[in-house]
Every structure is written in C-alpha cells, then in structure tokens.
PDB file of C-alpha atoms in Angstrom:
ATOM      1  CA  MET A 396     119.450 133.903  79.348  1.00  0.00           C
ATOM      2  CA  SER A 397     119.765 133.550  83.065  1.00  0.00           C
ATOM      3  CA  PRO A 398     122.485 130.891  84.538  1.00  0.00           C
ATOM      4  CA  ALA A 399     119.702 129.307  85.653  1.00  0.00           C
ATOM      5  CA  ASP A 400     118.037 128.689  82.563  1.00  0.00           C
ATOM      6  CA  PHE A 401     121.237 127.983  80.600  1.00  0.00           C
ATOM      7  CA  GLN A 402     121.406 125.315  83.377  1.00  0.00           C
ATOM      8  CA  ASP A 403     118.195 124.122  82.095  1.00  0.00           C
ATOM      9  CA  GLU A 404     119.041 123.726  78.924  1.00  0.00           C
ATOM     10  CA  PHE A 405     121.682 122.370  78.741  1.00  0.00           C
ATOM     11  CA  VAL A 406     120.532 119.191  81.323  1.00  0.00           C
ATOM     12  CA  SER A 407     117.601 119.115  78.394  1.00  0.00           C
ATOM     13  CA  TYR A 408     120.364 118.652  75.706  1.00  0.00           C
ATOM     14  CA  LEU A 409     122.627 116.192  78.260  1.00  0.00           C
ATOM     15  CA  SER A 410     119.603 114.009  78.440  1.00  0.00           C
ATOM     16  CA  SER A 411     117.589 114.201  75.022  1.00  0.00           C
ATOM     17  CA  PRO A 412     118.111 111.660  71.911  1.00  0.00           C
ATOM     18  CA  GLN A 413     118.459 114.268  69.808  1.00  0.00           C
ATOM     19  CA  LEU A 414     121.249 117.181  69.685  1.00  0.00           C
ATOM     20  CA  PRO A 415     120.361 120.541  68.916  1.00  0.00           C
ATOM     21  CA  ASN A 416     121.303 122.493  66.079  1.00  0.00           C
ATOM     22  CA  MET A 417     124.229 124.566  67.027  1.00  0.00           C
ATOM     23  CA  PRO A 418     127.738 125.714  65.893  1.00  0.00           C
ATOM     24  CA  THR A 419     130.091 122.406  65.006  1.00  0.00           C
ATOM     25  CA  ARG A 420     132.845 123.377  67.907  1.00  0.00           C
ATOM     26  CA  THR A 421     129.776 123.392  70.483  1.00  0.00           C
ATOM     27  CA  LEU A 422     128.250 120.876  69.153  1.00  0.00           C
ATOM     28  CA  ALA A 423     131.349 118.646  69.749  1.00  0.00           C
ATOM     29  CA  ALA A 424     131.932 119.935  73.392  1.00  0.00           C
ATOM     30  CA  LEU A 425     128.458 118.844  74.342  1.00  0.00           C
ATOM     31  CA  THR A 426     129.085 115.554  72.381  1.00  0.00           C
ATOM     32  CA  ILE A 427     131.731 115.173  74.850  1.00  0.00           C
ATOM     33  CA  TYR A 428     129.091 115.853  78.056  1.00  0.00           C
ATOM     34  CA  ARG A 429     127.298 114.046  76.630  1.00  0.00           C
ATOM     35  CA  ASN A 430     128.857 110.980  76.439  1.00  0.00           C
ATOM     36  CA  THR A 431     130.586 110.968  79.659  1.00  0.00           C
ATOM     37  CA  VAL A 432     127.238 111.344  81.498  1.00  0.00           C
ATOM     38  CA  ALA A 433     125.540 108.748  79.278  1.00  0.00           C
ATOM     39  CA  LYS A 434     128.645 106.445  79.821  1.00  0.00           C
ATOM     40  CA  GLY A 435     128.382 107.635  83.888  1.00  0.00           C
ATOM     41  CA  LEU A 436     124.702 106.723  84.351  1.00  0.00           C
ATOM     42  CA  ILE A 437     125.545 103.146  82.439  1.00  0.00           C
ATOM     43  CA  ASP A 438     127.847 102.387  84.902  1.00  0.00           C
ATOM     44  CA  ALA A 439     126.233 102.912  87.861  1.00  0.00           C
ATOM     45  CA  LEU A 440     122.689 101.063  86.663  1.00  0.00           C
ATOM     46  CA  ALA A 441     125.412  98.119  85.966  1.00  0.00           C
ATOM     47  CA  ALA A 442     126.792  98.422  89.438  1.00  0.00           C
ATOM     48  CA  ASN A 443     123.320  98.574  91.056  1.00  0.00           C
ATOM     49  CA  TYR A 444     121.458  95.437  89.151  1.00  0.00           C
ATOM     50  CA  PRO A 445     124.687  93.268  88.254  1.00  0.00           C
ATOM     51  CA  THR A 446     122.770  89.904  88.451  1.00  0.00           C
ATOM     52  CA  VAL A 447     120.828  91.803  85.757  1.00  0.00           C
ATOM     53  CA  LEU A 448     123.568  92.892  84.102  1.00  0.00           C
ATOM     54  CA  LYS A 449     124.921  88.754  84.335  1.00  0.00           C
ATOM     55  CA  LEU A 450     121.747  87.378  82.344  1.00  0.00           C
ATOM     56  CA  VAL A 451     121.800  89.529  79.650  1.00  0.00           C
ATOM     57  CA  GLY A 452     125.050  90.644  78.840  1.00  0.00           C
ATOM     58  CA  ASN A 453     127.093  93.958  78.272  1.00  0.00           C
ATOM     59  CA  GLU A 454     125.676  94.832  75.089  1.00  0.00           C
ATOM     60  CA  TRP A 455     121.546  93.815  75.605  1.00  0.00           C
ATOM     61  CA  PHE A 456     122.166  95.522  78.893  1.00  0.00           C
ATOM     62  CA  GLU A 457     123.806  98.326  77.561  1.00  0.00           C
ATOM     63  CA  SER A 458     121.076  99.333  74.808  1.00  0.00           C
ATOM     64  CA  ALA A 459     118.673  98.867  77.364  1.00  0.00           C
ATOM     65  CA  ALA A 460     120.294 101.399  80.331  1.00  0.00           C
ATOM     66  CA  ILE A 461     120.794 104.309  77.513  1.00  0.00           C
ATOM     67  CA  THR A 462     117.289 103.868  76.992  1.00  0.00           C
ATOM     68  CA  PHE A 463     116.500 104.297  80.806  1.00  0.00           C
ATOM     69  CA  ALA A 464     119.003 107.274  80.753  1.00  0.00           C
ATOM     70  CA  HIS A 465     117.219 108.939  78.667  1.00  0.00           C
ATOM     71  CA  LEU A 466     113.988 108.968  79.903  1.00  0.00           C
ATOM     72  CA  HIS A 467     115.410 109.371  83.500  1.00  0.00           C
ATOM     73  CA  ALA A 468     117.685 111.610  84.682  1.00  0.00           C
ATOM     74  CA  PRO A 469     119.317 111.374  88.209  1.00  0.00           C
ATOM     75  CA  GLU A 470     117.062 112.409  90.841  1.00  0.00           C
ATOM     76  CA  THR A 471     120.017 112.860  93.949  1.00  0.00           C
ATOM     77  CA  PRO A 472     124.027 113.067  92.940  1.00  0.00           C
ATOM     78  CA  ILE A 473     124.131 109.576  94.694  1.00  0.00           C
ATOM     79  CA  LEU A 474     124.944 107.634  91.929  1.00  0.00           C
ATOM     80  CA  ALA A 475     123.996 104.021  94.046  1.00  0.00           C
ATOM     81  CA  GLU A 476     120.199 105.065  94.748  1.00  0.00           C
ATOM     82  CA  TYR A 477     120.120 105.473  90.860  1.00  0.00           C
ATOM     83  CA  GLY A 478     117.605 103.342  88.356  1.00  0.00           C
ATOM     84  CA  GLU A 479     115.090 102.910  91.333  1.00  0.00           C
ATOM     85  CA  SER A 480     112.711 102.985  88.973  1.00  0.00           C
ATOM     86  CA  PHE A 481     114.390 100.614  86.715  1.00  0.00           C
ATOM     87  CA  PRO A 482     112.579  97.254  87.701  1.00  0.00           C
ATOM     88  CA  ALA A 483     109.455  98.755  86.625  1.00  0.00           C
ATOM     89  CA  PHE A 484     110.654 100.116  83.282  1.00  0.00           C
ATOM     90  CA  LEU A 485     112.016  96.051  82.469  1.00  0.00           C
ATOM     91  CA  ALA A 486     108.630  94.990  82.788  1.00  0.00           C
ATOM     92  CA  GLU A 487     108.289  97.347  79.489  1.00  0.00           C
ATOM     93  CA  PHE A 488     111.013  97.204  78.115  1.00  0.00           C
ATOM     94  CA  PRO A 489     110.070  95.345  74.562  1.00  0.00           C
ATOM     95  CA  PRO A 490     113.470  93.271  73.849  1.00  0.00           C
ATOM     96  CA  ALA A 491     112.751  91.860  77.402  1.00  0.00           C
ATOM     97  CA  VAL A 492     109.141  90.124  76.483  1.00  0.00           C
ATOM     98  CA  ASP A 493     110.738  86.913  76.254  1.00  0.00           C
ATOM     99  CA  LEU A 494     112.224  87.419  80.331  1.00  0.00           C
ATOM    100  CA  PRO A 495     109.444  87.928  82.023  1.00  0.00           C
ATOM    101  CA  TYR A 496     111.297  86.923  84.801  1.00  0.00           C
ATOM    102  CA  LEU A 497     113.509  89.708  84.292  1.00  0.00           C
ATOM    103  CA  SER A 498     111.923  93.651  86.313  1.00  0.00           C
ATOM    104  CA  ASP A 499     111.439  91.002  89.599  1.00  0.00           C
ATOM    105  CA  VAL A 500     114.932  89.755  89.658  1.00  0.00           C
ATOM    106  CA  ALA A 501     116.011  93.250  89.182  1.00  0.00           C
ATOM    107  CA  ARG A 502     113.367  94.077  92.259  1.00  0.00           C
ATOM    108  CA  ILE A 503     115.692  91.767  94.272  1.00  0.00           C
ATOM    109  CA  ASP A 504     118.835  93.604  93.161  1.00  0.00           C
ATOM    110  CA  ARG A 505     117.395  97.108  93.990  1.00  0.00           C
ATOM    111  CA  LEU A 506     116.131  96.012  97.320  1.00  0.00           C
ATOM    112  CA  TRP A 507     120.009  94.353  98.033  1.00  0.00           C
ATOM    113  CA  MET A 508     121.286  97.715  97.426  1.00  0.00           C
ATOM    114  CA  GLU A 509     118.578  99.184  99.853  1.00  0.00           C
ATOM    115  CA  SER A 510     119.206  97.324 102.233  1.00  0.00           C
ATOM    116  CA  TYR A 511     123.193  97.317 101.966  1.00  0.00           C
ATOM    117  CA  LEU A 512     123.021 101.137 102.484  1.00  0.00           C
ATOM    118  CA  ALA A 513     120.518 100.902 105.490  1.00  0.00           C
ATOM    119  CA  ALA A 514     120.885 102.594 108.665  1.00  0.00           C
ATOM    120  CA  ASP A 515     122.848 100.289 111.182  1.00  0.00           C
ATOM    121  CA  ALA A 516     121.397  99.757 113.949  1.00  0.00           C
ATOM    122  CA  ALA A 517     122.083  96.293 116.460  1.00  0.00           C
ATOM    123  CA  SER A 518     119.590  93.242 115.581  1.00  0.00           C
ATOM    124  CA  LEU A 519     117.341  92.349 118.438  1.00  0.00           C
ATOM    125  CA  PRO A 520     118.837  89.064 120.150  1.00  0.00           C
ATOM    126  CA  ALA A 521     117.039  86.002 120.579  1.00  0.00           C
ATOM    127  CA  SER A 522     117.608  86.521 124.916  1.00  0.00           C
ATOM    128  CA  ILE A 523     115.030  89.359 124.364  1.00  0.00           C
ATOM    129  CA  LEU A 524     112.004  87.183 124.461  1.00  0.00           C
ATOM    130  CA  GLN A 525     113.688  84.356 126.678  1.00  0.00           C
ATOM    131  CA  GLY A 526     111.746  84.168 129.912  1.00  0.00           C
ATOM    132  CA  LEU A 527     108.734  85.667 129.086  1.00  0.00           C
ATOM    133  CA  SER A 528     105.234  84.351 129.721  1.00  0.00           C
ATOM    134  CA  GLY A 529     102.736  83.401 126.637  1.00  0.00           C
ATOM    135  CA  ASP A 530     100.900  85.873 127.652  1.00  0.00           C
ATOM    136  CA  GLN A 531     103.997  88.320 127.398  1.00  0.00           C
ATOM    137  CA  LEU A 532     105.200  87.248 123.912  1.00  0.00           C
ATOM    138  CA  MET A 533     101.775  87.069 122.178  1.00  0.00           C
ATOM    139  CA  SER A 534     101.566  90.999 123.334  1.00  0.00           C
ATOM    140  CA  ALA A 535     104.852  91.729 121.774  1.00  0.00           C
ATOM    141  CA  ARG A 536     105.439  93.982 118.639  1.00  0.00           C
ATOM    142  CA  LEU A 537     108.597  93.821 117.041  1.00  0.00           C
ATOM    143  CA  GLN A 538     110.092  96.534 114.657  1.00  0.00           C
ATOM    144  CA  LEU A 539     111.687  95.639 111.816  1.00  0.00           C
ATOM    145  CA  HIS A 540     115.602  96.351 111.291  1.00  0.00           C
ATOM    146  CA  PRO A 541     115.777  98.968 108.429  1.00  0.00           C
ATOM    147  CA  ALA A 542     117.906  96.892 106.334  1.00  0.00           C
ATOM    148  CA  THR A 543     114.889  94.072 106.140  1.00  0.00           C
ATOM    149  CA  ARG A 544     112.887  94.289 103.153  1.00  0.00           C
ATOM    150  CA  LEU A 545     109.792  91.690 102.091  1.00  0.00           C
ATOM    151  CA  GLN A 546     108.837  91.558  98.330  1.00  0.00           C
ATOM    152  CA  SER A 547     106.790  88.904  96.820  1.00  0.00           C
ATOM    153  CA  LEU A 548     107.947  88.120  93.578  1.00  0.00           C
ATOM    154  CA  LYS A 549     107.055  86.408  90.113  1.00  0.00           C
ATOM    155  CA  ASN A 550     108.444  83.323  87.895  1.00  0.00           C
ATOM    156  CA  SER A 551     111.240  82.306  90.208  1.00  0.00           C
ATOM    157  CA  ALA A 552     112.294  85.857  90.741  1.00  0.00           C
ATOM    158  CA  VAL A 553     114.375  84.382  93.938  1.00  0.00           C
ATOM    159  CA  THR A 554     115.701  80.437  92.258  1.00  0.00           C
ATOM    160  CA  ILE A 555     117.285  82.825  89.495  1.00  0.00           C
ATOM    161  CA  TRP A 556     118.945  85.444  91.298  1.00  0.00           C
ATOM    162  CA  LEU A 557     120.213  83.267  93.968  1.00  0.00           C
ATOM    163  CA  HIS A 558     121.253  80.413  91.094  1.00  0.00           C
ATOM    164  CA  ASN A 559     123.444  83.407  89.861  1.00  0.00           C
ATOM    165  CA  GLN A 560     125.225  84.692  92.762  1.00  0.00           C
ATOM    166  CA  ILE A 561     126.754  81.013  92.999  1.00  0.00           C
ATOM    167  CA  GLU A 562     130.186  81.171  91.220  1.00  0.00           C
ATOM    168  CA  LYS A 563     130.831  78.475  87.703  1.00  0.00           C
ATOM    169  CA  ALA A 564     126.674  77.346  88.672  1.00  0.00           C
ATOM    170  CA  GLY A 565     125.339  75.122  86.673  1.00  0.00           C
ATOM    171  CA  GLU A 566     121.634  74.564  84.659  1.00  0.00           C
ATOM    172  CA  LEU A 567     118.889  75.441  86.453  1.00  0.00           C
ATOM    173  CA  SER A 568     115.232  74.291  86.106  1.00  0.00           C
ATOM    174  CA  VAL A 569     112.141  76.384  87.200  1.00  0.00           C
ATOM    175  CA  ASP A 570     108.416  76.128  87.688  1.00  0.00           C
ATOM    176  CA  ASN A 571     107.869  79.595  86.668  1.00  0.00           C
ATOM    177  CA  SER A 572     105.910  80.092  90.799  1.00  0.00           C
ATOM    178  CA  ASP A 573     105.359  82.683  92.736  1.00  0.00           C
ATOM    179  CA  GLU A 574     108.170  83.591  95.362  1.00  0.00           C
ATOM    180  CA  ASP A 575     108.520  85.203  98.169  1.00  0.00           C
ATOM    181  CA  ALA A 576     111.985  87.230  99.321  1.00  0.00           C
ATOM    182  CA  LEU A 577     113.425  88.409 102.527  1.00  0.00           C
ATOM    183  CA  ILE A 578     116.369  90.602 102.314  1.00  0.00           C
ATOM    184  CA  THR A 579     118.165  91.013 105.281  1.00  0.00           C
ATOM    185  CA  ARG A 580     121.748  92.494 106.856  1.00  0.00           C
ATOM    186  CA  THR A 581     123.416  91.435 109.459  1.00  0.00           C
ATOM    187  CA  ALA A 582     127.770  92.004 110.315  1.00  0.00           C
ATOM    188  CA  ASN A 583     128.409  89.107 107.807  1.00  0.00           C
ATOM    189  CA  GLY A 584     126.782  91.436 104.880  1.00  0.00           C
ATOM    190  CA  VAL A 585     123.384  91.525 102.932  1.00  0.00           C
ATOM    191  CA  SER A 586     121.723  87.705 102.619  1.00  0.00           C
ATOM    192  CA  VAL A 587     118.390  86.895 100.572  1.00  0.00           C
ATOM    193  CA  MET A 588     116.374  84.061 101.147  1.00  0.00           C
ATOM    194  CA  ILE A 589     112.958  82.666  99.987  1.00  0.00           C
ATOM    195  CA  LEU A 590     110.505  82.115 102.713  1.00  0.00           C
ATOM    196  CA  CYS A 591     107.247  79.928 102.290  1.00  0.00           C
ATOM    197  CA  VAL A 592     103.809  81.324 102.054  1.00  0.00           C
ATOM    198  CA  ILE A 593     103.033  81.275 105.966  1.00  0.00           C
ATOM    199  CA  GLU A 594     106.588  82.661 107.400  1.00  0.00           C
ATOM    200  CA  TYR A 595     106.191  85.377 104.378  1.00  0.00           C
ATOM    201  CA  ARG A 596     102.542  86.229 105.574  1.00  0.00           C
ATOM    202  CA  PHE A 597     103.434  86.270 109.572  1.00  0.00           C
ATOM    203  CA  LEU A 598     106.594  88.726 109.324  1.00  0.00           C
ATOM    204  CA  LEU A 599     104.182  91.210 106.973  1.00  0.00           C
ATOM    205  CA  GLU A 600     102.104  91.392 109.237  1.00  0.00           C
ATOM    206  CA  ILE A 601     104.528  92.082 112.183  1.00  0.00           C
ATOM    207  CA  GLN A 602     105.929  94.878 109.610  1.00  0.00           C
ATOM    208  CA  LYS A 603     102.167  96.243 109.329  1.00  0.00           C
ATOM    209  CA  GLY A 604     102.256  96.825 113.064  1.00  0.00           C
ATOM    210  CA  ALA A 605     100.265  93.218 114.837  1.00  0.00           C
ATOM    211  CA  THR A 606     101.757  92.242 117.638  1.00  0.00           C
ATOM    212  CA  LEU A 607     103.194  88.487 118.106  1.00  0.00           C
ATOM    213  CA  GLY A 608     100.066  87.102 119.050  1.00  0.00           C
ATOM    214  CA  GLU A 609      97.994  88.904 116.019  1.00  0.00           C
ATOM    215  CA  ALA A 610     100.641  87.502 113.143  1.00  0.00           C
ATOM    216  CA  ALA A 611     100.505  84.081 114.670  1.00  0.00           C
ATOM    217  CA  MET A 612      97.229  83.710 114.476  1.00  0.00           C
ATOM    218  CA  THR A 613      97.049  84.652 110.813  1.00  0.00           C
ATOM    219  CA  ALA A 614      99.520  82.250 109.856  1.00  0.00           C
ATOM    220  CA  LEU A 615      97.601  79.399 112.057  1.00  0.00           C
ATOM    221  CA  GLY A 616      94.889  80.128 109.940  1.00  0.00           C
ATOM    222  CA  ILE A 617      96.652  79.202 107.021  1.00  0.00           C
ATOM    223  CA  ASN A 618      97.950  76.264 108.543  1.00  0.00           C
ATOM    224  CA  PRO A 619      97.059  75.034 111.747  1.00  0.00           C
ATOM    225  CA  GLU A 620     100.443  73.455 112.831  1.00  0.00           C
ATOM    226  CA  PHE A 621     102.612  77.176 112.393  1.00  0.00           C
ATOM    227  CA  PRO A 622     105.623  76.279 114.365  1.00  0.00           C
ATOM    228  CA  LEU A 623     106.072  79.649 115.744  1.00  0.00           C
ATOM    229  CA  ALA A 624     109.212  79.447 117.854  1.00  0.00           C
ATOM    230  CA  ALA A 625     110.549  78.350 114.936  1.00  0.00           C
ATOM    231  CA  THR A 626     110.009  80.761 112.670  1.00  0.00           C
ATOM    232  CA  LEU A 627     111.019  83.243 115.665  1.00  0.00           C
ATOM    233  CA  ALA A 628     114.571  81.691 116.035  1.00  0.00           C
ATOM    234  CA  LYS A 629     114.533  81.962 111.894  1.00  0.00           C
ATOM    235  CA  LEU A 630     114.088  85.535 111.459  1.00  0.00           C
ATOM    236  CA  ILE A 631     115.969  86.409 114.542  1.00  0.00           C
ATOM    237  CA  GLY A 632     118.472  84.125 113.536  1.00  0.00           C
ATOM    238  CA  ALA A 633     118.253  86.453 110.030  1.00  0.00           C
ATOM    239  CA  GLY A 634     118.380  89.890 111.568  1.00  0.00           C
ATOM    240  CA  CYS A 635     114.873  90.862 110.641  1.00  0.00           C
ATOM    241  CA  PHE A 636     114.326  92.799 114.036  1.00  0.00           C
ATOM    242  CA  VAL A 637     115.714  95.668 115.708  1.00  0.00           C
ATOM    243  CA  ASP A 638     113.421  95.962 119.257  1.00  0.00           C
ATOM    244  CA  ALA A 639     110.526  94.800 121.153  1.00  0.00           C
ATOM    245  CA  THR A 640     107.920  96.315 123.154  1.00  0.00           C
ATOM    246  CA  PHE A 641     105.998  94.751 125.983  1.00  0.00           C
ATOM    247  CA  THR A 642     102.539  95.604 126.906  1.00  0.00           C
TER     248      THR A 642
END
C-alpha cells in the first residue's frame, strides 16, 4: 500500500461509524485516535455554536455533533471554520423536529463567527456623506464591510438568539415570526440586531450594488414614509459600510 493510500484508508477509519476488522492491538490504537478526533470535532462545534449548545444542553448537543462529525470531516485545519453545514444538518436532524428555530439560531451563531473572523477594515465615517448635494448622495454606492452579514430567518430565531446572550435571562415569549438579522463588527466586537423589513430590504439592495437612490426607491415602495437619513445614520453607526463611491 502506498503512503497516500494508507493515509486515505486511515482517515476513512477515523470517520467511519463502524470499526474495521483488524488485530486487537491495532484496533485499540485506532480507537484512541478515533476518540481523540471525535472529541476535537465535538469541542469545535460546541465552540462554534455556543447558543445551540446553551439551548439543547451538553448531552443532546454531543449526540448531534457526533452524528454530524461522522458525516462531515473538516475541510480545513482551522477548526474555527468547522461546521459550516451544521445549521442545514440540524434542519433535517430527527431529534430537532420539535425545535424548528434551532437551525436558524445555528445560522446566527455561524454568521457571528464569520463576522468575527472577517478581514479588518475601517468603517465608513458618517462625515463622508455630509455636505453632499441631494444628487451626489442619491448616486453614491456604499460597499459593505467585510464583517457585515445579512440573513432572513424564521421562528423568531433572532429574538431567541439575543435572549440567550443575556446572563440569567428570564422567560421568553415568542410568536414564531420571520425576522431579519444584521450582524456587524466594530471595535466593540460583533453585534447582532433585528432590522425591520424596510431596513433589511434597503440594505439588501445596497449589497446587490444599487445606489442609495435606487435602494431608497425600493424602500419607499414598501413605505412612502421611509426615513432615509435616520436609516443611514443607524447603519453607518452599526459599522455596516467600509467605502463609498460617487458618480
């Protein structure tokens, strides 16, 4: 067996739920490796999805993590990036059928980690837009910060996620509504907030490359009283943008 074939077979043994038929001493050594690898992947998932862990508890989470790890080996040596498909896995995981919010809560954990690990860049200062004429402002295109993330979610997932960041939080009543999340990072750290439908649609249009005028027209189509200045101030203050171009 070539070294490459040996490595491939060894990795398949580590990830297979069934142990191979081999001598006892070899099997014992392999079991140690398997357990070490599994423990590392479970710990990585727990670190990457802390809110999910808090919601379901250690035993439930470990069962889900073991099942996931058998199906999904790490694609990079950076364990902080492990588990990208864990939210989708939870959406189909039979024991989570009575926890419809869990996969979307996991998506927020994932986006939080992505924002945390994103490239550093100076946030766009509000002064950049001050003193512009109306035409200049409406023709401006804003570039989202590398750490900015947008996500539509179901089952009051953002409210549930935020509630579980509060130490000693009390009971929470939710209506299982759709919510839109904005995840950003400033010098103060990563923040998660709920956007109203108009704010989310406005920012989504900017993300697609629309000018401020084009994005504002979309928002005004939803609500003729869309407060452009206040919304821009809120989003700039949240650190959403990194640059602006003017035509």
